[in-house]
Amino acid sequence: MFDWLQFIGAENKQGNITVHECNDIIHKLSLKSFESGYKILIMWMPEYLGNAGNKLLKLIEEPPPDTLFILVAENESQILPTILSRCQLVRIPGLTINQVAEALVDRAKLAPDLARQVASISEGNYREALQLVQHAEEDWQNLLREWLNAALKGGPMAQVKWIEEMGKLGREKQKQFLRYFTHLLEQSVRLRSMGAGSLQARNMPEKERDFALRLNKLADINQQQAIIEELDKAAYHIERNAHGKMLFHALTIKLYHIINNKSLLLVN
């Protein structure tokens, strides 16, 4: 969804399936099929249907003859319960590490060892694997380093400057940044439990592993859990159009108080 919104230039707009689109669906499915006996509607991301989806309830519950609905979703818990209850669920498992690695070798032309390493980090998500290949995470890492230094060492002026820059990003990029921070904290917890010499640790990119180890010095596991909870709350509020600058200002203060005096300057 993030890639699609960027492609269409949505910027701060959220994904949405409107009442107008629902009316268009009802109109098209009321037409008789011309060549085939069946009419098939494929809807991507029904999570974005919202209350407008109530217009489709009767059509989904009592469809015309030979009419099929295929709803392709990522998170069933975000689908309207009234729609979900009328569907037959088919859960498709994530890709395996070997499948992602083979695709990276065939399509992205990566060396097998590097492809395997990236596939392990992506945890079956091919899109995330492509982002890692493109080093997209380095931008988030630099932004995260600046945030932590501003929050823990820089003082109010540095914090306001960072918040101003963050506020200029669209909501989708802000959510992407929060997800990346959460990902790093999860990697930190894994390193803490498995050890820096474990196979999973060796499979991490060097910069990401070093940053995760620094986060372990910066905060203990309870503090990391508290930070993850605040990041999840922030992402939830961004989804609901919270004011970006106010949200990150509050989050910066919470981050400082969670870590408190266990601060460690993160440097390149």
Coordinates of C-alpha atoms in Angstrom, one line a residue:
M1 CA 0.0 0.0 0.0
F2 CA 2.9 2.4 0.8
D3 CA 4.4 1.8 -2.6
W4 CA 1.0 2.3 -4.4
L5 CA 0.3 5.6 -2.5
Q6 CA 3.8 6.9 -3.4
F7 CA 3.2 5.9 -7.0
I8 CA 0.0 7.8 -7.4
G9 CA 1.4 10.9 -5.5
A10 CA -1.0 10.6 -2.6
E11 CA 1.5 12.3 -0.2
N12 CA -0.5 12.9 3.1
K13 CA -3.7 11.2 1.9
Q14 CA -4.7 7.8 3.4
G15 CA -5.8 4.8 1.4
N16 CA -9.6 4.6 1.0
I17 CA -12.4 2.8 -1.0
T18 CA -15.1 5.4 -1.4
V19 CA -18.9 5.3 -1.6
H20 CA -18.6 6.3 -5.3
E21 CA -16.5 3.2 -6.0
C22 CA -18.9 1.0 -4.1
N23 CA -21.8 2.3 -6.2
D24 CA -19.7 1.7 -9.3
I25 CA -19.2 -2.0 -8.2
I26 CA -22.9 -2.5 -7.7
H27 CA -23.7 -1.0 -11.1
K28 CA -21.1 -3.2 -13.0
L29 CA -22.2 -6.4 -11.2
S30 CA -25.8 -5.7 -12.2
L31 CA -24.9 -6.0 -15.8
K32 CA -25.2 -9.3 -17.6
S33 CA -22.0 -11.0 -18.6
F34 CA -21.2 -10.9 -22.4
E35 CA -18.8 -13.8 -23.0
S36 CA -18.4 -15.8 -19.8
G37 CA -21.0 -17.2 -17.6
Y38 CA -19.3 -15.8 -14.5
K39 CA -18.7 -12.3 -13.2
I40 CA -15.7 -12.0 -10.9
L41 CA -14.8 -9.0 -8.7
I42 CA -11.3 -8.9 -7.3
M43 CA -10.9 -6.2 -4.6
W44 CA -7.4 -5.4 -3.3
M45 CA -7.1 -4.3 0.3
P46 CA -10.7 -4.5 1.6
E47 CA -9.3 -3.2 4.9
Y48 CA -9.7 0.3 3.3
L49 CA -13.4 -0.2 2.7
G50 CA -14.5 1.5 5.9
N51 CA -18.2 2.3 6.6
A52 CA -18.7 2.6 2.8
G53 CA -18.5 -1.2 2.7
N54 CA -22.0 -1.4 4.2
K55 CA -23.4 -0.6 0.8
L56 CA -21.9 -3.9 -0.5
L57 CA -23.3 -6.1 2.3
K58 CA -26.5 -7.2 0.6
L59 CA -24.6 -7.8 -2.7
I60 CA -22.0 -9.9 -0.9
E61 CA -24.6 -11.8 1.1
E62 CA -27.0 -12.4 -1.8
P63 CA -24.9 -12.0 -5.0
P64 CA -26.5 -12.4 -8.5
P65 CA -26.2 -15.8 -10.1
D66 CA -22.6 -16.9 -11.1
T67 CA -21.0 -13.9 -9.4
L68 CA -17.8 -14.4 -7.3
F69 CA -16.1 -12.0 -4.9
I70 CA -12.4 -12.4 -4.2
L71 CA -11.2 -10.0 -1.5
V72 CA -7.3 -9.9 -1.2
A73 CA -6.4 -8.7 2.2
E74 CA -3.3 -8.4 4.4
N75 CA -4.9 -8.1 7.8
E76 CA -8.3 -9.7 8.4
S77 CA -8.8 -8.0 11.8
Q78 CA -9.1 -4.6 10.0
I79 CA -11.9 -5.8 7.7
L80 CA -15.5 -4.8 8.7
P81 CA -16.8 -7.7 10.7
T82 CA -20.1 -7.6 8.8
I83 CA -18.1 -8.3 5.6
L84 CA -15.7 -10.8 7.1
S85 CA -18.6 -12.9 8.5
R86 CA -19.9 -13.4 4.9
C87 CA -16.5 -14.6 3.5
Q88 CA -14.8 -17.9 3.3
L89 CA -11.2 -17.4 4.6
V90 CA -8.3 -18.8 2.6
R91 CA -5.0 -18.0 4.4
I92 CA -1.9 -17.9 2.1
P93 CA 1.4 -18.5 3.9
G94 CA 4.4 -16.1 3.6
L95 CA 7.2 -16.9 1.2
T96 CA 10.0 -19.0 2.5
I97 CA 13.6 -17.7 2.9
N98 CA 14.7 -19.9 0.0
Q99 CA 11.9 -18.6 -2.3
V100 CA 12.8 -15.0 -1.6
A101 CA 16.5 -15.7 -2.1
E102 CA 15.9 -17.4 -5.4
A103 CA 13.8 -14.5 -6.6
L104 CA 16.5 -12.0 -5.6
V105 CA 19.1 -14.0 -7.5
D106 CA 16.8 -14.4 -10.6
R107 CA 15.2 -10.9 -10.7
A108 CA 17.5 -8.6 -8.7
K109 CA 20.7 -10.3 -9.9
L110 CA 22.1 -10.6 -6.4
A111 CA 25.0 -12.9 -5.5
P112 CA 23.6 -16.1 -3.8
D113 CA 25.2 -15.3 -0.4
L114 CA 23.9 -11.8 -0.3
A115 CA 20.5 -12.9 -1.5
R116 CA 20.3 -15.4 1.3
Q117 CA 21.3 -12.8 3.9
V118 CA 18.7 -10.3 2.7
A119 CA 16.0 -13.0 2.5
S120 CA 16.7 -13.9 6.1
I121 CA 16.2 -10.4 7.3
S122 CA 13.0 -9.8 5.2
E123 CA 11.3 -12.8 6.9
G124 CA 9.4 -13.8 3.8
N125 CA 8.4 -10.3 2.7
Y126 CA 9.7 -9.9 -0.9
R127 CA 9.0 -6.2 -0.9
E128 CA 11.0 -5.6 2.2
A129 CA 13.8 -7.6 0.7
L130 CA 13.9 -5.3 -2.4
Q131 CA 14.0 -2.3 -0.1
L132 CA 17.0 -3.8 1.7
V133 CA 18.7 -4.4 -1.6
Q134 CA 18.2 -0.8 -2.5
H135 CA 19.6 0.3 0.8
A136 CA 16.4 2.2 1.5
E137 CA 16.9 1.5 5.2
E138 CA 20.0 3.6 5.4
D139 CA 17.9 6.8 5.1
W140 CA 15.7 5.7 8.0
Q141 CA 18.8 4.7 10.0
N142 CA 20.4 8.1 9.7
L143 CA 17.1 9.8 10.5
L144 CA 16.7 7.5 13.6
R145 CA 20.3 8.3 14.7
E146 CA 19.6 12.0 14.5
W147 CA 16.4 11.6 16.5
L148 CA 18.0 9.7 19.3
N149 CA 20.9 12.1 19.5
A150 CA 18.5 15.1 19.5
A151 CA 16.2 13.5 22.1
L152 CA 19.0 12.4 24.5
K153 CA 21.8 14.8 23.9
G154 CA 20.9 17.7 21.6
G155 CA 18.4 19.6 23.8
P156 CA 15.2 21.5 22.7
M157 CA 16.7 23.3 19.7
A158 CA 17.9 20.0 18.1
Q159 CA 14.6 18.3 18.9
V160 CA 12.5 21.1 17.3
K161 CA 14.7 21.0 14.2
W162 CA 14.3 17.3 13.8
I163 CA 10.6 17.4 14.4
E164 CA 10.2 20.1 11.8
E165 CA 12.0 17.9 9.2
M166 CA 9.9 14.9 10.2
G167 CA 6.7 16.9 9.9
K168 CA 7.5 17.6 6.3
L169 CA 7.3 13.9 5.4
G170 CA 3.9 12.4 4.3
R171 CA 2.0 10.2 6.7
E172 CA 2.9 7.0 4.9
K173 CA 6.6 7.8 5.2
Q174 CA 6.2 8.7 8.9
K175 CA 4.5 5.3 9.5
Q176 CA 7.3 3.6 7.5
F177 CA 9.9 5.3 9.7
L178 CA 8.1 4.1 12.9
R179 CA 7.9 0.5 11.5
Y180 CA 11.7 0.6 10.8
F181 CA 12.5 1.7 14.4
T182 CA 10.2 -1.1 15.6
H183 CA 12.1 -3.6 13.3
L184 CA 15.4 -2.5 14.8
L185 CA 14.2 -2.9 18.3
E186 CA 12.9 -6.4 17.5
Q187 CA 16.3 -7.2 16.1
S188 CA 17.9 -5.9 19.3
V189 CA 15.8 -8.2 21.4
R190 CA 16.7 -11.1 19.2
L191 CA 20.4 -10.3 19.6
R192 CA 20.0 -10.0 23.3
S193 CA 18.4 -13.5 23.5
M194 CA 20.5 -15.3 20.9
G195 CA 23.8 -13.5 21.3
A196 CA 25.8 -11.4 18.9
G197 CA 27.6 -14.5 17.6
S198 CA 24.5 -16.4 16.6
L199 CA 23.7 -17.4 13.0
Q200 CA 20.8 -14.9 12.8
A201 CA 23.1 -12.1 14.1
R202 CA 25.8 -13.0 11.5
N203 CA 23.1 -12.8 8.8
M204 CA 22.2 -9.2 9.6
P205 CA 23.7 -6.4 7.6
E206 CA 26.7 -5.1 9.5
K207 CA 25.3 -1.5 9.9
E208 CA 21.9 -2.9 11.2
R209 CA 23.6 -5.3 13.6
D210 CA 25.8 -2.6 15.0
F211 CA 22.9 -0.2 15.5
A212 CA 20.8 -3.0 17.1
L213 CA 23.7 -3.7 19.5
R214 CA 23.9 0.0 20.4
L215 CA 20.2 0.0 21.1
N216 CA 20.8 -2.8 23.6
K217 CA 23.3 -0.6 25.4
L218 CA 20.9 2.3 25.2
A219 CA 17.9 0.5 26.8
D220 CA 17.1 -2.7 28.6
I221 CA 14.4 -5.1 27.4
N222 CA 11.7 -3.5 29.5
Q223 CA 12.6 0.0 28.1
Q224 CA 12.6 -1.4 24.6
Q225 CA 9.2 -2.9 25.1
A226 CA 7.9 0.4 26.3
I227 CA 9.3 2.2 23.3
I228 CA 7.8 -0.4 20.9
E229 CA 4.4 0.2 22.6
E230 CA 4.7 4.0 22.1
L231 CA 5.7 3.5 18.4
D232 CA 2.7 1.3 17.8
K233 CA 0.4 3.9 19.4
A234 CA 2.0 6.7 17.3
A235 CA 1.5 4.7 14.1
Y236 CA -2.2 4.1 15.1
H237 CA -2.7 7.8 15.6
I238 CA -1.0 8.7 12.3
E239 CA -3.5 6.3 10.6
R240 CA -6.2 8.5 12.1
N241 CA -4.8 11.8 10.8
A242 CA -3.0 13.0 14.0
H243 CA -1.0 16.2 13.6
G244 CA 2.5 15.0 12.7
K245 CA 4.6 17.6 14.5
M246 CA 2.5 17.4 17.7
L247 CA 2.7 13.6 17.6
F248 CA 6.5 13.4 17.2
H249 CA 7.0 16.2 19.8
A250 CA 5.1 14.1 22.3
L251 CA 6.9 11.0 21.2
T252 CA 10.3 12.6 21.6
I253 CA 9.5 13.6 25.2
K254 CA 8.2 10.0 26.0
L255 CA 11.4 8.5 24.4
Y256 CA 13.6 10.7 26.6
H257 CA 11.7 9.8 29.8
I258 CA 11.7 6.0 28.9
I259 CA 15.4 6.0 28.4
N260 CA 16.1 8.7 31.0
N261 CA 19.7 8.6 32.2
K262 CA 20.8 5.5 30.3
S263 CA 21.6 7.6 27.2
L264 CA 24.4 6.7 24.8
L265 CA 25.4 9.0 22.0
L266 CA 25.0 7.1 18.7
V267 CA 27.7 8.0 16.2
N268 CA 28.5 6.8 12.7

